[in-house]
Amino acid sequence: MPRKLVVANWKMHGNLASNQQLLEAYIQKLTPLKNTDVVVCVPYPYLAQAQSILHNTTIAWGAQNLSKDPVGAFTGEVSASMLKDFGATYVIIGHSERATAYCESDENIATKFMQAKSHGLTPILCVGETLIEREAGVMEMVVAKQIDTVIGMYGADVFANTVVSYEPIWAIGSGLAASAAQAQSMHEFIRGRIASADKEAAVSLKILYGGSVNPQNAVQLFVMPDIDGGLIGKCSLSASEFEGICRAAT
Ligand code: PGA
């Protein structure tokens, strides 16, 4: 059975003191878990801290965004090679909290995906529909467009060994997760979409579910054949809740 991947997305939470406590608790609780890969995506200023605390452990770290450009006069941006300088191996791309608030287009997001990939970072591409889109029954169309933008610009083979996270926007931070059946159905759709363009890429791709995952609902979700793990917001801020989710994956 393929290894599950559980990614913590701290969003804009934490400070030096609380991060240290949380990361030390992660190490204590999560490093004994053998069958699950764990990653924590921290705010940029804390990448150095994550590196110094996690460098000799099995827990990897990454960022929550990156620039679509490699270098240059882009005030406030952070490049892929800067993330690499701090040992980051993963980066979240196109999270809906950014795509909406900072007006990121699918093309912009696809460019960032490629930027990460070409620098040897593993991109975690977030896709998902709004509640209105789900109620209108067009959720697969919406997600297909997000995936097809990457395929159209760079080819389906760029999905090899990367991560897609299905995050229905209505489920993020709402306490109302998608049901295991809803998530599985979309994950199967995503894998099928990529497989129809590149079979091998679809096999090596991990598809996470994100949106109100907690230790209680994690088991039903992770047992589904196309759910390879989770992207965890709120519950990743508590070491014991995050441990519960990682144990469900194991
Ligand atoms: P949540 O966030 O677990 O707090 O719903 C998930 C996410 O935004 O990745």
PDB file of C-alpha atoms and ligand atoms in Angstrom:
ATOM      1  CA  MET A   1       0.000   0.000   0.000  1.00  0.00           C
ATOM      2  CA  PRO A   2       1.400   3.444  -0.899  1.00  0.00           C
ATOM      3  CA  ARG A   3       2.526   5.599   2.010  1.00  0.00           C
ATOM      4  CA  LYS A   4       0.114   8.273   3.133  1.00  0.00           C
ATOM      5  CA  LEU A   5       1.168  11.914   3.267  1.00  0.00           C
ATOM      6  CA  VAL A   6      -0.133  14.309   5.905  1.00  0.00           C
ATOM      7  CA  VAL A   7       0.683  18.001   5.524  1.00  0.00           C
ATOM      8  CA  ALA A   8       0.214  20.641   8.213  1.00  0.00           C
ATOM      9  CA  ASN A   9      -0.733  24.076   6.908  1.00  0.00           C
ATOM     10  CA  TRP A  10      -0.138  26.496   9.754  1.00  0.00           C
ATOM     11  CA  LYS A  11      -1.483  29.442   7.723  1.00  0.00           C
ATOM     12  CA  MET A  12      -0.671  32.755   9.487  1.00  0.00           C
ATOM     13  CA  HIS A  13      -0.355  31.317  12.992  1.00  0.00           C
ATOM     14  CA  GLY A  14       2.498  31.006  15.451  1.00  0.00           C
ATOM     15  CA  ASN A  15       5.507  32.792  16.867  1.00  0.00           C
ATOM     16  CA  LEU A  16       9.036  31.685  17.734  1.00  0.00           C
ATOM     17  CA  ALA A  17       8.113  30.410  21.194  1.00  0.00           C
ATOM     18  CA  SER A  18       4.884  28.605  20.298  1.00  0.00           C
ATOM     19  CA  ASN A  19       6.416  27.129  17.125  1.00  0.00           C
ATOM     20  CA  GLN A  20       9.267  25.652  19.098  1.00  0.00           C
ATOM     21  CA  GLN A  21       6.861  23.931  21.464  1.00  0.00           C
ATOM     22  CA  LEU A  22       4.660  22.679  18.663  1.00  0.00           C
ATOM     23  CA  LEU A  23       7.539  21.372  16.544  1.00  0.00           C
ATOM     24  CA  GLU A  24       9.080  19.605  19.539  1.00  0.00           C
ATOM     25  CA  ALA A  25       5.718  17.987  20.260  1.00  0.00           C
ATOM     26  CA  TYR A  26       5.457  16.968  16.579  1.00  0.00           C
ATOM     27  CA  ILE A  27       8.878  15.298  16.827  1.00  0.00           C
ATOM     28  CA  GLN A  28       7.949  13.435  19.975  1.00  0.00           C
ATOM     29  CA  LYS A  29       4.550  12.254  18.755  1.00  0.00           C
ATOM     30  CA  LEU A  30       5.039  11.807  15.009  1.00  0.00           C
ATOM     31  CA  THR A  31       8.546  10.520  14.380  1.00  0.00           C
ATOM     32  CA  PRO A  32       7.686   7.039  15.712  1.00  0.00           C
ATOM     33  CA  LEU A  33       5.001   6.683  12.986  1.00  0.00           C
ATOM     34  CA  LYS A  34       6.595   4.568  10.308  1.00  0.00           C
ATOM     35  CA  ASN A  35       4.123   4.416   7.439  1.00  0.00           C
ATOM     36  CA  THR A  36       3.193   8.062   7.031  1.00  0.00           C
ATOM     37  CA  ASP A  37       5.153  10.984   5.605  1.00  0.00           C
ATOM     38  CA  VAL A  38       4.635  14.193   7.565  1.00  0.00           C
ATOM     39  CA  VAL A  39       5.294  17.715   6.305  1.00  0.00           C
ATOM     40  CA  VAL A  40       4.736  21.078   7.984  1.00  0.00           C
ATOM     41  CA  CYS A  41       4.217  24.218   5.879  1.00  0.00           C
ATOM     42  CA  VAL A  42       5.135  27.232   7.996  1.00  0.00           C
ATOM     43  CA  PRO A  43       4.969  30.994   7.372  1.00  0.00           C
ATOM     44  CA  TYR A  44       8.114  32.213   5.539  1.00  0.00           C
ATOM     45  CA  PRO A  45       9.848  33.856   8.526  1.00  0.00           C
ATOM     46  CA  TYR A  46       9.858  30.553  10.390  1.00  0.00           C
ATOM     47  CA  LEU A  47      11.492  28.406   7.698  1.00  0.00           C
ATOM     48  CA  ALA A  48      14.891  28.798   9.369  1.00  0.00           C
ATOM     49  CA  GLN A  49      13.391  27.769  12.689  1.00  0.00           C
ATOM     50  CA  ALA A  50      11.693  24.725  11.140  1.00  0.00           C
ATOM     51  CA  GLN A  51      14.991  23.792   9.491  1.00  0.00           C
ATOM     52  CA  SER A  52      16.988  24.047  12.696  1.00  0.00           C
ATOM     53  CA  ILE A  53      14.488  22.036  14.751  1.00  0.00           C
ATOM     54  CA  LEU A  54      13.478  19.402  12.171  1.00  0.00           C
ATOM     55  CA  HIS A  55      16.657  18.852  10.154  1.00  0.00           C
ATOM     56  CA  ASN A  56      17.617  15.503  11.697  1.00  0.00           C
ATOM     57  CA  THR A  57      14.096  14.109  11.887  1.00  0.00           C
ATOM     58  CA  THR A  58      11.720  12.341   9.511  1.00  0.00           C
ATOM     59  CA  ILE A  59       9.442  15.420   9.394  1.00  0.00           C
ATOM     60  CA  ALA A  60       9.868  17.597   6.293  1.00  0.00           C
ATOM     61  CA  TRP A  61       9.015  21.288   6.043  1.00  0.00           C
ATOM     62  CA  GLY A  62       7.889  23.685   3.380  1.00  0.00           C
ATOM     63  CA  ALA A  63       6.174  26.976   2.578  1.00  0.00           C
ATOM     64  CA  GLN A  64       2.632  28.097   1.800  1.00  0.00           C
ATOM     65  CA  ASN A  65       3.344  30.020  -1.397  1.00  0.00           C
ATOM     66  CA  LEU A  66       6.167  31.061  -3.723  1.00  0.00           C
ATOM     67  CA  SER A  67       6.843  33.556  -6.490  1.00  0.00           C
ATOM     68  CA  LYS A  68       6.069  32.621 -10.070  1.00  0.00           C
ATOM     69  CA  ASP A  69       9.370  34.249 -11.057  1.00  0.00           C
ATOM     70  CA  PRO A  70      12.838  32.869 -10.353  1.00  0.00           C
ATOM     71  CA  VAL A  71      14.567  36.152  -9.376  1.00  0.00           C
ATOM     72  CA  GLY A  72      14.298  39.900  -9.867  1.00  0.00           C
ATOM     73  CA  ALA A  73      12.603  43.130  -8.878  1.00  0.00           C
ATOM     74  CA  PHE A  74       9.491  41.630  -7.245  1.00  0.00           C
ATOM     75  CA  THR A  75       9.103  43.368  -3.902  1.00  0.00           C
ATOM     76  CA  GLY A  76       7.759  41.120  -1.177  1.00  0.00           C
ATOM     77  CA  GLU A  77       8.034  37.907  -3.181  1.00  0.00           C
ATOM     78  CA  VAL A  78       9.953  34.767  -2.198  1.00  0.00           C
ATOM     79  CA  SER A  79      11.541  32.541  -4.845  1.00  0.00           C
ATOM     80  CA  ALA A  80      11.807  28.769  -5.128  1.00  0.00           C
ATOM     81  CA  SER A  81      15.579  28.888  -4.673  1.00  0.00           C
ATOM     82  CA  MET A  82      15.167  30.905  -1.456  1.00  0.00           C
ATOM     83  CA  LEU A  83      12.905  28.167  -0.095  1.00  0.00           C
ATOM     84  CA  LYS A  84      15.539  25.607  -1.070  1.00  0.00           C
ATOM     85  CA  ASP A  85      18.152  27.601   0.870  1.00  0.00           C
ATOM     86  CA  PHE A  86      16.199  26.788   4.019  1.00  0.00           C
ATOM     87  CA  GLY A  87      15.839  23.103   3.237  1.00  0.00           C
ATOM     88  CA  ALA A  88      12.186  23.321   2.222  1.00  0.00           C
ATOM     89  CA  THR A  89      11.054  20.363   0.123  1.00  0.00           C
ATOM     90  CA  TYR A  90       7.334  21.103  -0.328  1.00  0.00           C
ATOM     91  CA  VAL A  91       5.323  24.192  -1.205  1.00  0.00           C
ATOM     92  CA  ILE A  92       1.566  24.761  -1.210  1.00  0.00           C
ATOM     93  CA  ILE A  93       0.389  26.351  -4.475  1.00  0.00           C
ATOM     94  CA  GLY A  94      -2.909  28.103  -5.158  1.00  0.00           C
ATOM     95  CA  HIS A  95      -4.553  27.681  -1.762  1.00  0.00           C
ATOM     96  CA  SER A  96      -8.050  29.144  -2.058  1.00  0.00           C
ATOM     97  CA  GLU A  97      -7.367  31.598   0.771  1.00  0.00           C
ATOM     98  CA  ARG A  98      -4.726  33.111  -1.503  1.00  0.00           C
ATOM     99  CA  ALA A  99      -6.395  32.549  -4.850  1.00  0.00           C
ATOM    100  CA  THR A 100      -9.464  34.485  -3.657  1.00  0.00           C
ATOM    101  CA  ALA A 101      -7.866  37.194  -1.525  1.00  0.00           C
ATOM    102  CA  TYR A 102      -4.967  37.913  -3.880  1.00  0.00           C
ATOM    103  CA  CYS A 103      -6.775  37.242  -7.153  1.00  0.00           C
ATOM    104  CA  GLU A 104      -4.519  34.465  -8.383  1.00  0.00           C
ATOM    105  CA  SER A 105      -5.577  33.145 -11.769  1.00  0.00           C
ATOM    106  CA  ASP A 106      -5.345  29.474 -12.755  1.00  0.00           C
ATOM    107  CA  GLU A 107      -2.526  30.469 -15.146  1.00  0.00           C
ATOM    108  CA  ASN A 108      -0.598  32.180 -12.352  1.00  0.00           C
ATOM    109  CA  ILE A 109      -1.014  29.134 -10.177  1.00  0.00           C
ATOM    110  CA  ALA A 110       0.119  26.816 -12.981  1.00  0.00           C
ATOM    111  CA  THR A 111       3.257  28.954 -13.447  1.00  0.00           C
ATOM    112  CA  LYS A 112       4.024  28.670  -9.733  1.00  0.00           C
ATOM    113  CA  PHE A 113       3.499  24.905  -9.914  1.00  0.00           C
ATOM    114  CA  MET A 114       6.133  24.676 -12.659  1.00  0.00           C
ATOM    115  CA  GLN A 115       8.444  27.061 -10.848  1.00  0.00           C
ATOM    116  CA  ALA A 116       8.400  24.782  -7.789  1.00  0.00           C
ATOM    117  CA  LYS A 117       8.786  21.616  -9.827  1.00  0.00           C
ATOM    118  CA  SER A 118      11.680  22.914 -11.903  1.00  0.00           C
ATOM    119  CA  HIS A 119      13.571  23.841  -8.724  1.00  0.00           C
ATOM    120  CA  GLY A 120      13.155  20.393  -7.203  1.00  0.00           C
ATOM    121  CA  LEU A 121      10.434  21.361  -4.723  1.00  0.00           C
ATOM    122  CA  THR A 122       7.329  19.184  -4.502  1.00  0.00           C
ATOM    123  CA  PRO A 123       4.326  21.378  -5.311  1.00  0.00           C
ATOM    124  CA  ILE A 124       1.043  20.760  -3.497  1.00  0.00           C
ATOM    125  CA  LEU A 125      -1.516  22.116  -5.948  1.00  0.00           C
ATOM    126  CA  CYS A 126      -4.818  23.057  -4.279  1.00  0.00           C
ATOM    127  CA  VAL A 127      -8.012  22.664  -6.296  1.00  0.00           C
ATOM    128  CA  GLY A 128     -11.646  22.808  -5.300  1.00  0.00           C
ATOM    129  CA  GLU A 129     -15.059  24.332  -5.833  1.00  0.00           C
ATOM    130  CA  THR A 130     -17.215  26.831  -3.953  1.00  0.00           C
ATOM    131  CA  LEU A 131     -20.515  25.848  -2.353  1.00  0.00           C
ATOM    132  CA  ILE A 132     -22.455  27.546  -5.142  1.00  0.00           C
ATOM    133  CA  GLU A 133     -20.534  25.551  -7.731  1.00  0.00           C
ATOM    134  CA  ARG A 134     -21.205  22.286  -5.867  1.00  0.00           C
ATOM    135  CA  GLU A 135     -24.887  23.060  -5.522  1.00  0.00           C
ATOM    136  CA  ALA A 136     -25.022  23.829  -9.220  1.00  0.00           C
ATOM    137  CA  GLY A 137     -23.389  20.443  -9.887  1.00  0.00           C
ATOM    138  CA  VAL A 138     -20.447  21.946 -11.768  1.00  0.00           C
ATOM    139  CA  MET A 139     -17.724  20.977  -9.275  1.00  0.00           C
ATOM    140  CA  GLU A 140     -15.997  18.558 -11.647  1.00  0.00           C
ATOM    141  CA  MET A 141     -15.951  21.179 -14.387  1.00  0.00           C
ATOM    142  CA  VAL A 142     -14.334  23.691 -12.031  1.00  0.00           C
ATOM    143  CA  VAL A 143     -11.669  21.268 -10.832  1.00  0.00           C
ATOM    144  CA  ALA A 144     -11.043  20.005 -14.374  1.00  0.00           C
ATOM    145  CA  LYS A 145     -10.297  23.566 -15.498  1.00  0.00           C
ATOM    146  CA  GLN A 146      -7.767  24.011 -12.684  1.00  0.00           C
ATOM    147  CA  ILE A 147      -6.006  20.744 -13.599  1.00  0.00           C
ATOM    148  CA  ASP A 148      -6.267  21.300 -17.366  1.00  0.00           C
ATOM    149  CA  THR A 149      -4.619  24.725 -17.086  1.00  0.00           C
ATOM    150  CA  VAL A 150      -1.448  23.023 -15.800  1.00  0.00           C
ATOM    151  CA  ILE A 151      -1.687  20.266 -18.435  1.00  0.00           C
ATOM    152  CA  GLY A 152      -2.307  22.818 -21.199  1.00  0.00           C
ATOM    153  CA  MET A 153       0.678  24.947 -20.226  1.00  0.00           C
ATOM    154  CA  TYR A 154       3.227  22.269 -19.284  1.00  0.00           C
ATOM    155  CA  GLY A 155       1.907  18.804 -20.198  1.00  0.00           C
ATOM    156  CA  ALA A 156       0.494  16.102 -17.933  1.00  0.00           C
ATOM    157  CA  ASP A 157       3.896  14.575 -17.161  1.00  0.00           C
ATOM    158  CA  VAL A 158       4.659  17.501 -14.794  1.00  0.00           C
ATOM    159  CA  PHE A 159       2.234  15.880 -12.353  1.00  0.00           C
ATOM    160  CA  ALA A 160       4.651  12.954 -11.852  1.00  0.00           C
ATOM    161  CA  ASN A 161       5.678  12.735  -8.176  1.00  0.00           C
ATOM    162  CA  THR A 162       3.761  15.851  -7.207  1.00  0.00           C
ATOM    163  CA  VAL A 163       0.765  16.413  -4.945  1.00  0.00           C
ATOM    164  CA  VAL A 164      -2.734  17.684  -5.664  1.00  0.00           C
ATOM    165  CA  SER A 165      -4.920  18.618  -2.707  1.00  0.00           C
ATOM    166  CA  TYR A 166      -8.659  18.568  -3.226  1.00  0.00           C
ATOM    167  CA  GLU A 167     -10.008  21.308  -0.977  1.00  0.00           C
ATOM    168  CA  PRO A 168     -13.675  22.115  -1.402  1.00  0.00           C
ATOM    169  CA  ILE A 169     -13.785  25.780  -0.396  1.00  0.00           C
ATOM    170  CA  TRP A 170     -16.972  25.234   1.608  1.00  0.00           C
ATOM    171  CA  ALA A 171     -15.188  22.671   3.764  1.00  0.00           C
ATOM    172  CA  ILE A 172     -12.126  24.760   4.657  1.00  0.00           C
ATOM    173  CA  GLY A 173     -12.249  25.978   8.248  1.00  0.00           C
ATOM    174  CA  SER A 174     -16.021  25.429   8.328  1.00  0.00           C
ATOM    175  CA  GLY A 175     -16.084  22.326  10.505  1.00  0.00           C
ATOM    176  CA  LEU A 176     -18.052  20.660   7.717  1.00  0.00           C
ATOM    177  CA  ALA A 177     -15.766  18.226   5.896  1.00  0.00           C
ATOM    178  CA  ALA A 178     -16.746  16.598   2.616  1.00  0.00           C
ATOM    179  CA  SER A 179     -18.078  13.095   3.156  1.00  0.00           C
ATOM    180  CA  ALA A 180     -15.682  10.270   2.372  1.00  0.00           C
ATOM    181  CA  ALA A 181     -17.842   9.416  -0.660  1.00  0.00           C
ATOM    182  CA  GLN A 182     -17.838  13.006  -1.979  1.00  0.00           C
ATOM    183  CA  ALA A 183     -14.071  13.263  -1.553  1.00  0.00           C
ATOM    184  CA  GLN A 184     -13.356   9.830  -3.070  1.00  0.00           C
ATOM    185  CA  SER A 185     -15.505  10.636  -6.080  1.00  0.00           C
ATOM    186  CA  MET A 186     -13.608  13.863  -6.783  1.00  0.00           C
ATOM    187  CA  HIS A 187     -10.222  12.230  -6.150  1.00  0.00           C
ATOM    188  CA  GLU A 188     -11.069   9.477  -8.622  1.00  0.00           C
ATOM    189  CA  PHE A 189     -12.119  12.128 -11.119  1.00  0.00           C
ATOM    190  CA  ILE A 190      -8.832  14.039 -10.676  1.00  0.00           C
ATOM    191  CA  ARG A 191      -6.698  10.914 -11.039  1.00  0.00           C
ATOM    192  CA  GLY A 192      -8.687   9.857 -14.087  1.00  0.00           C
ATOM    193  CA  ARG A 193      -8.315  13.268 -15.702  1.00  0.00           C
ATOM    194  CA  ILE A 194      -4.542  13.164 -15.339  1.00  0.00           C
ATOM    195  CA  ALA A 195      -4.373   9.444 -16.270  1.00  0.00           C
ATOM    196  CA  SER A 196      -6.158  10.102 -19.545  1.00  0.00           C
ATOM    197  CA  ALA A 197      -3.251  12.376 -20.491  1.00  0.00           C
ATOM    198  CA  ASP A 198      -0.409  10.526 -18.716  1.00  0.00           C
ATOM    199  CA  LYS A 199      -0.966   7.209 -16.945  1.00  0.00           C
ATOM    200  CA  GLU A 200       2.367   7.054 -15.152  1.00  0.00           C
ATOM    201  CA  ALA A 201       2.082  10.580 -13.800  1.00  0.00           C
ATOM    202  CA  ALA A 202      -1.353   9.738 -12.381  1.00  0.00           C
ATOM    203  CA  VAL A 203       0.023   6.702 -10.564  1.00  0.00           C
ATOM    204  CA  SER A 204       2.922   8.563  -8.924  1.00  0.00           C
ATOM    205  CA  LEU A 205       0.719  11.541  -8.011  1.00  0.00           C
ATOM    206  CA  LYS A 206      -0.538  11.837  -4.440  1.00  0.00           C
ATOM    207  CA  ILE A 207      -4.011  13.308  -3.987  1.00  0.00           C
ATOM    208  CA  LEU A 208      -4.713  14.772  -0.550  1.00  0.00           C
ATOM    209  CA  TYR A 209      -8.028  15.854   0.873  1.00  0.00           C
ATOM    210  CA  GLY A 210      -8.197  19.147   2.803  1.00  0.00           C
ATOM    211  CA  GLY A 211     -11.059  20.887   4.599  1.00  0.00           C
ATOM    212  CA  SER A 212     -12.032  20.348   8.244  1.00  0.00           C
ATOM    213  CA  VAL A 213     -10.153  17.077   8.647  1.00  0.00           C
ATOM    214  CA  ASN A 214     -10.055  16.067  12.319  1.00  0.00           C
ATOM    215  CA  PRO A 215      -9.006  12.926  14.218  1.00  0.00           C
ATOM    216  CA  GLN A 216     -12.608  11.654  14.093  1.00  0.00           C
ATOM    217  CA  ASN A 217     -13.316  11.919  10.365  1.00  0.00           C
ATOM    218  CA  ALA A 218      -9.751  11.171   9.207  1.00  0.00           C
ATOM    219  CA  VAL A 219     -10.116   7.377   9.284  1.00  0.00           C
ATOM    220  CA  GLN A 220     -13.158   7.265   6.967  1.00  0.00           C
ATOM    221  CA  LEU A 221     -11.462   9.658   4.556  1.00  0.00           C
ATOM    222  CA  PHE A 222      -8.021   8.019   4.499  1.00  0.00           C
ATOM    223  CA  VAL A 223      -9.401   4.543   3.950  1.00  0.00           C
ATOM    224  CA  MET A 224     -10.703   5.578   0.511  1.00  0.00           C
ATOM    225  CA  PRO A 225      -8.655   4.185  -2.393  1.00  0.00           C
ATOM    226  CA  ASP A 226      -7.866   7.532  -4.051  1.00  0.00           C
ATOM    227  CA  ILE A 227      -7.273   9.548  -0.872  1.00  0.00           C
ATOM    228  CA  ASP A 228      -3.530   9.492  -0.233  1.00  0.00           C
ATOM    229  CA  GLY A 229      -3.557  11.690   2.863  1.00  0.00           C
ATOM    230  CA  GLY A 230      -4.619  15.125   4.017  1.00  0.00           C
ATOM    231  CA  LEU A 231      -3.815  18.833   4.115  1.00  0.00           C
ATOM    232  CA  ILE A 232      -4.606  19.955   7.624  1.00  0.00           C
ATOM    233  CA  GLY A 233      -5.229  23.531   8.772  1.00  0.00           C
ATOM    234  CA  LYS A 234      -6.782  24.086  12.188  1.00  0.00           C
ATOM    235  CA  CYS A 235      -6.051  20.663  13.683  1.00  0.00           C
ATOM    236  CA  SER A 236      -2.356  20.964  12.812  1.00  0.00           C
ATOM    237  CA  LEU A 237      -2.028  23.707  15.433  1.00  0.00           C
ATOM    238  CA  SER A 238      -2.614  21.123  18.163  1.00  0.00           C
ATOM    239  CA  ALA A 239       0.067  18.427  18.368  1.00  0.00           C
ATOM    240  CA  SER A 240      -2.343  15.876  19.812  1.00  0.00           C
ATOM    241  CA  GLU A 241      -5.074  16.465  17.196  1.00  0.00           C
ATOM    242  CA  PHE A 242      -2.503  16.386  14.435  1.00  0.00           C
ATOM    243  CA  GLU A 243      -1.104  13.176  15.897  1.00  0.00           C
ATOM    244  CA  GLY A 244      -4.620  11.675  15.836  1.00  0.00           C
ATOM    245  CA  ILE A 245      -4.904  12.488  12.135  1.00  0.00           C
ATOM    246  CA  CYS A 246      -1.434  11.111  11.332  1.00  0.00           C
ATOM    247  CA  ARG A 247      -2.254   7.920  13.250  1.00  0.00           C
ATOM    248  CA  ALA A 248      -5.445   7.554  11.208  1.00  0.00           C
ATOM    249  CA  ALA A 249      -3.262   7.669   8.094  1.00  0.00           C
ATOM    250  CA  THR A 250      -0.930   5.057   9.498  1.00  0.00           C
TER     251      THR A 250
HETATM  252  P1  PGA B   1      -8.852  23.382   7.805  1.00  0.00           P
HETATM  253  O1  PGA B   1      -7.940  23.983   6.635  1.00  0.00           O
HETATM  254  O2  PGA B   1      -8.269  22.026   8.159  1.00  0.00           O
HETATM  255  O3  PGA B   1      -8.716  24.368   8.927  1.00  0.00           O
HETATM  256  O4  PGA B   1     -10.224  23.283   7.266  1.00  0.00           O
HETATM  257  C1  PGA B   1      -7.520  23.171   5.576  1.00  0.00           C
HETATM  258  C2  PGA B   1      -6.745  23.993   4.589  1.00  0.00           C
HETATM  259  O5  PGA B   1      -7.060  25.167   4.383  1.00  0.00           O
HETATM  260  O6  PGA B   1      -5.773  23.511   4.012  1.00  0.00           O
END
